[in-house]
């Protein structure tokens, strides 16, 4: 199931959802992973993140650079196999392939070998991501379900539900709390995993030390 199409074409998924464009690793200039570990799908969890840093990007070249910057940080500074996330979503409305479907990630302790980790590039503590980003994230999930990479009964979580962090930011977390399949985990719920918990990919401070800049997105691009 790893050989999924690198570009999601405009398609009817049965519920009228038109998909956004999915860019391959080669499109954004990814470095080769040090190793790749697969898990058997479909994934029962989808976990939403924000990058905090790098900040929001609105042009495709900027978003490609943000993906490279995150991969550099994770691979070169943290010593991980690859960028930690399964996919990234840019402010250009594009979807960027990270580790991809059914590949063990490094984004959420205890869930790395059973989830799709989606990072919305930017700081979404107080600002809501633009519509094209939210639409792309939902389209990616729908695509994953349609293709059999994500369990139709998947549970949607925010990173903060599985780790002591503000990620994916208060405003984004409030937004995804209204999406289908969002799940409140009980205190006793846990998933046994053989995957070691990685270090936090990016810093998500408990108290903001600066006021984020206003983020005024341009019109959604045609994809």
Coordinates of C-alpha atoms in Angstrom, one line a residue:
X1 CA 0.0 0.0 0.0
X2 CA 3.0 2.3 0.0
X3 CA 2.8 2.9 -3.8
X4 CA -0.1 5.4 -3.6
X5 CA -0.5 8.0 -6.3
X6 CA 1.8 11.0 -5.7
X7 CA -0.9 13.4 -7.1
X8 CA -4.5 13.2 -5.9
X9 CA -6.6 14.0 -8.9
X10 CA -9.9 15.8 -8.8
X11 CA -12.1 12.9 -7.9
X12 CA -15.4 12.1 -6.3
X13 CA -14.8 10.0 -3.2
X14 CA -18.4 9.1 -2.9
X15 CA -19.3 12.0 -0.6
X16 CA -18.7 14.8 -3.1
X17 CA -15.2 15.7 -1.7
X18 CA -12.8 17.0 -4.3
X19 CA -9.2 16.2 -3.4
X20 CA -6.3 18.6 -3.3
X21 CA -3.0 18.1 -4.9
X22 CA -0.5 15.8 -3.2
X23 CA 3.2 16.6 -3.8
X24 CA 5.8 13.9 -3.7
X25 CA 9.0 14.0 -1.7
X26 CA 11.0 14.7 -4.8
X27 CA 8.7 17.6 -5.6
X28 CA 9.9 19.5 -2.4
X29 CA 13.4 18.2 -2.5
X30 CA 13.4 15.8 0.4
X31 CA 16.6 14.1 1.5
X32 CA 16.6 10.3 1.4
X33 CA 15.4 8.7 4.7
X34 CA 18.1 6.9 6.7
X35 CA 15.7 4.0 7.0
X36 CA 12.0 3.2 6.4
X37 CA 9.9 1.1 8.8
X38 CA 6.4 0.2 7.7
X39 CA 3.4 -0.8 9.7
X40 CA 0.4 -2.8 8.5
X41 CA -2.6 -0.6 7.8
X42 CA -5.2 0.8 7.8
X43 CA -4.1 3.3 10.4
X44 CA -6.7 3.6 13.3
X45 CA -5.6 7.1 14.3
X46 CA -5.1 10.5 12.6
X47 CA -3.1 13.0 14.7
X48 CA -3.0 16.7 13.9
X49 CA 0.0 19.0 14.6
X50 CA 1.1 22.5 14.0
X51 CA 4.8 23.2 13.3
X52 CA 4.9 26.4 15.4
X53 CA 8.2 27.0 13.7
X54 CA 8.6 27.3 10.8
X55 CA 5.8 29.8 10.5
X56 CA 3.0 29.8 8.0
X57 CA 3.9 29.8 4.3
X58 CA 1.7 30.9 1.5
X59 CA 3.7 30.3 -1.6
X60 CA 4.7 26.8 -2.8
X61 CA 8.4 27.6 -2.9
X62 CA 8.2 28.8 0.7
X63 CA 6.3 25.7 1.8
X64 CA 8.8 23.5 0.1
X65 CA 11.6 25.2 2.1
X66 CA 9.6 24.8 5.3
X67 CA 9.4 21.0 4.6
X68 CA 13.2 20.9 4.0
X69 CA 13.8 22.9 7.2
X70 CA 11.8 20.5 9.3
X71 CA 13.5 17.5 7.7
X72 CA 16.9 19.1 8.4
X73 CA 16.0 19.7 12.0
X74 CA 14.6 16.2 12.5
X75 CA 17.4 14.3 10.7
X76 CA 20.5 16.4 11.3
X77 CA 19.8 17.8 14.8
X78 CA 17.6 15.2 16.3
X79 CA 19.2 12.3 14.5
X80 CA 15.9 10.7 13.3
X81 CA 15.5 8.6 10.2
X82 CA 13.5 11.3 8.4
X83 CA 11.1 14.2 8.9
X84 CA 8.8 13.1 11.7
X85 CA 5.4 13.7 10.1
X86 CA 3.5 11.6 7.6
X87 CA 2.3 14.7 5.6
X88 CA 2.6 18.5 5.8
X89 CA -0.1 21.0 4.8
X90 CA 1.0 24.4 3.4
X91 CA -0.7 27.7 3.3
X92 CA -0.7 27.3 -0.4
X93 CA -3.3 24.6 0.0
X94 CA -0.9 21.9 -1.1
X95 CA -0.2 18.6 0.6
X96 CA 3.4 17.6 1.0
X97 CA 4.4 13.9 1.4
X98 CA 6.6 13.4 4.5
X99 CA 7.0 9.8 5.6
X100 CA 3.8 8.9 3.8
X101 CA 1.1 6.3 4.7
X102 CA 1.8 3.2 6.6
X103 CA 5.3 4.3 7.6
X104 CA 6.3 4.5 11.3
X105 CA 6.6 8.2 12.1
X106 CA 8.3 10.3 14.9
X107 CA 5.5 12.6 15.8
X108 CA 3.4 11.1 18.7
X109 CA 4.7 8.8 21.4
X110 CA 2.8 5.4 21.5
X111 CA 1.0 6.2 18.2
X112 CA 3.9 6.4 15.7
X113 CA 3.3 2.9 14.4
X114 CA -0.5 3.2 14.1
X115 CA -1.3 6.7 12.9
X116 CA -1.1 9.3 10.2
X117 CA 0.6 12.4 11.5
X118 CA -0.5 15.6 9.7
X119 CA 1.3 18.9 10.4
X120 CA -0.3 22.2 9.4
X121 CA 2.7 24.5 8.8
X122 CA 2.5 27.5 11.1
X123 CA 1.7 28.7 14.6
X124 CA -2.0 28.1 15.2
X125 CA -2.3 29.0 18.9
X126 CA -4.5 32.1 18.3
X127 CA -5.0 32.2 14.6
X128 CA -7.1 29.7 12.6
X129 CA -5.4 28.2 9.6
X130 CA -6.8 29.5 6.2
X131 CA -9.6 27.6 4.6
X132 CA -7.4 26.1 1.9
X133 CA -5.2 24.4 4.6
X134 CA -8.2 23.0 6.5
X135 CA -9.8 21.8 3.3
X136 CA -6.5 20.1 2.3
X137 CA -6.2 18.3 5.6
X138 CA -9.8 17.0 5.4
X139 CA -9.3 16.0 1.8
X140 CA -6.1 14.1 2.7
X141 CA -8.0 12.2 5.4
X142 CA -10.8 11.4 3.0
X143 CA -8.3 10.2 0.4
X144 CA -6.6 8.0 3.0
X145 CA -9.9 6.4 3.9
X146 CA -11.0 6.0 0.3
X147 CA -7.7 4.3 -0.6
X148 CA -7.7 2.0 2.4
X149 CA -4.7 3.6 4.2
X150 CA -6.9 5.0 7.1
X151 CA -9.5 2.9 8.9
X152 CA -13.0 4.2 8.1
X153 CA -13.6 4.2 11.9
X154 CA -10.4 6.1 12.6
X155 CA -10.0 8.3 15.7
X156 CA -9.0 11.9 15.1
X157 CA -6.7 13.4 17.8
X158 CA -4.7 16.6 18.5
X159 CA -1.1 16.1 19.5
X160 CA -1.8 17.6 22.9
X161 CA -4.0 14.6 23.7
X162 CA -1.1 12.2 23.6
X163 CA 1.8 14.5 24.8
X164 CA 2.2 17.4 27.2
X165 CA 2.3 20.2 24.6
X166 CA 0.2 23.0 23.2
X167 CA 0.4 21.5 19.8
X168 CA -1.6 21.8 17.5
X169 CA -2.3 25.2 19.0
X170 CA -5.5 26.2 20.8
X171 CA -7.3 27.7 17.8
X172 CA -6.6 24.7 15.6
X173 CA -7.4 22.2 18.3
X174 CA -10.8 23.9 18.8
X175 CA -11.4 23.6 15.1
X176 CA -10.6 19.9 14.7
X177 CA -12.7 19.2 17.8
X178 CA -15.7 19.8 15.6
X179 CA -14.5 17.5 12.8
X180 CA -15.9 14.0 12.2
X181 CA -14.2 11.3 14.2
X182 CA -12.7 13.6 16.8
X183 CA -12.2 11.5 19.9
X184 CA -11.8 12.4 23.6
X185 CA -9.4 9.9 25.1
X186 CA -10.0 8.6 28.6
X187 CA -7.2 8.9 31.2
X188 CA -6.8 5.2 31.2
X189 CA -6.8 4.7 27.4
X190 CA -3.4 3.8 26.0
X191 CA -1.8 2.0 23.2
X192 CA 1.1 -0.4 23.6
X193 CA 3.8 0.3 21.1
X194 CA 7.2 -1.1 20.4
X195 CA 8.2 2.3 18.9
X196 CA 10.3 4.4 21.2
X197 CA 8.9 7.8 22.0
X198 CA 10.9 10.5 20.2
X199 CA 11.9 13.9 21.5
X200 CA 9.4 16.7 20.9
X201 CA 10.0 17.7 17.2
X202 CA 9.4 21.4 17.9
X203 CA 9.0 23.6 20.9
X204 CA 5.4 24.3 21.8
X205 CA 5.7 26.6 24.9
X206 CA 3.1 26.5 27.5
X207 CA 3.1 30.3 27.8
X208 CA 3.4 32.5 24.8
X209 CA 6.5 34.8 25.0
X210 CA 5.5 36.9 22.0
X211 CA 2.4 38.0 20.2
X212 CA 2.1 36.2 16.9
X213 CA 2.0 38.3 13.8
X214 CA -1.4 38.7 12.1
X215 CA -1.7 36.1 9.4
X216 CA -3.8 37.3 6.4
X217 CA -3.9 34.5 3.8
X218 CA -4.3 35.2 0.1
X219 CA -7.1 33.8 -1.9
X220 CA -7.1 30.0 -2.1
X221 CA -5.0 28.8 -5.0
X222 CA -6.5 26.8 -7.9
X223 CA -5.3 23.2 -7.6

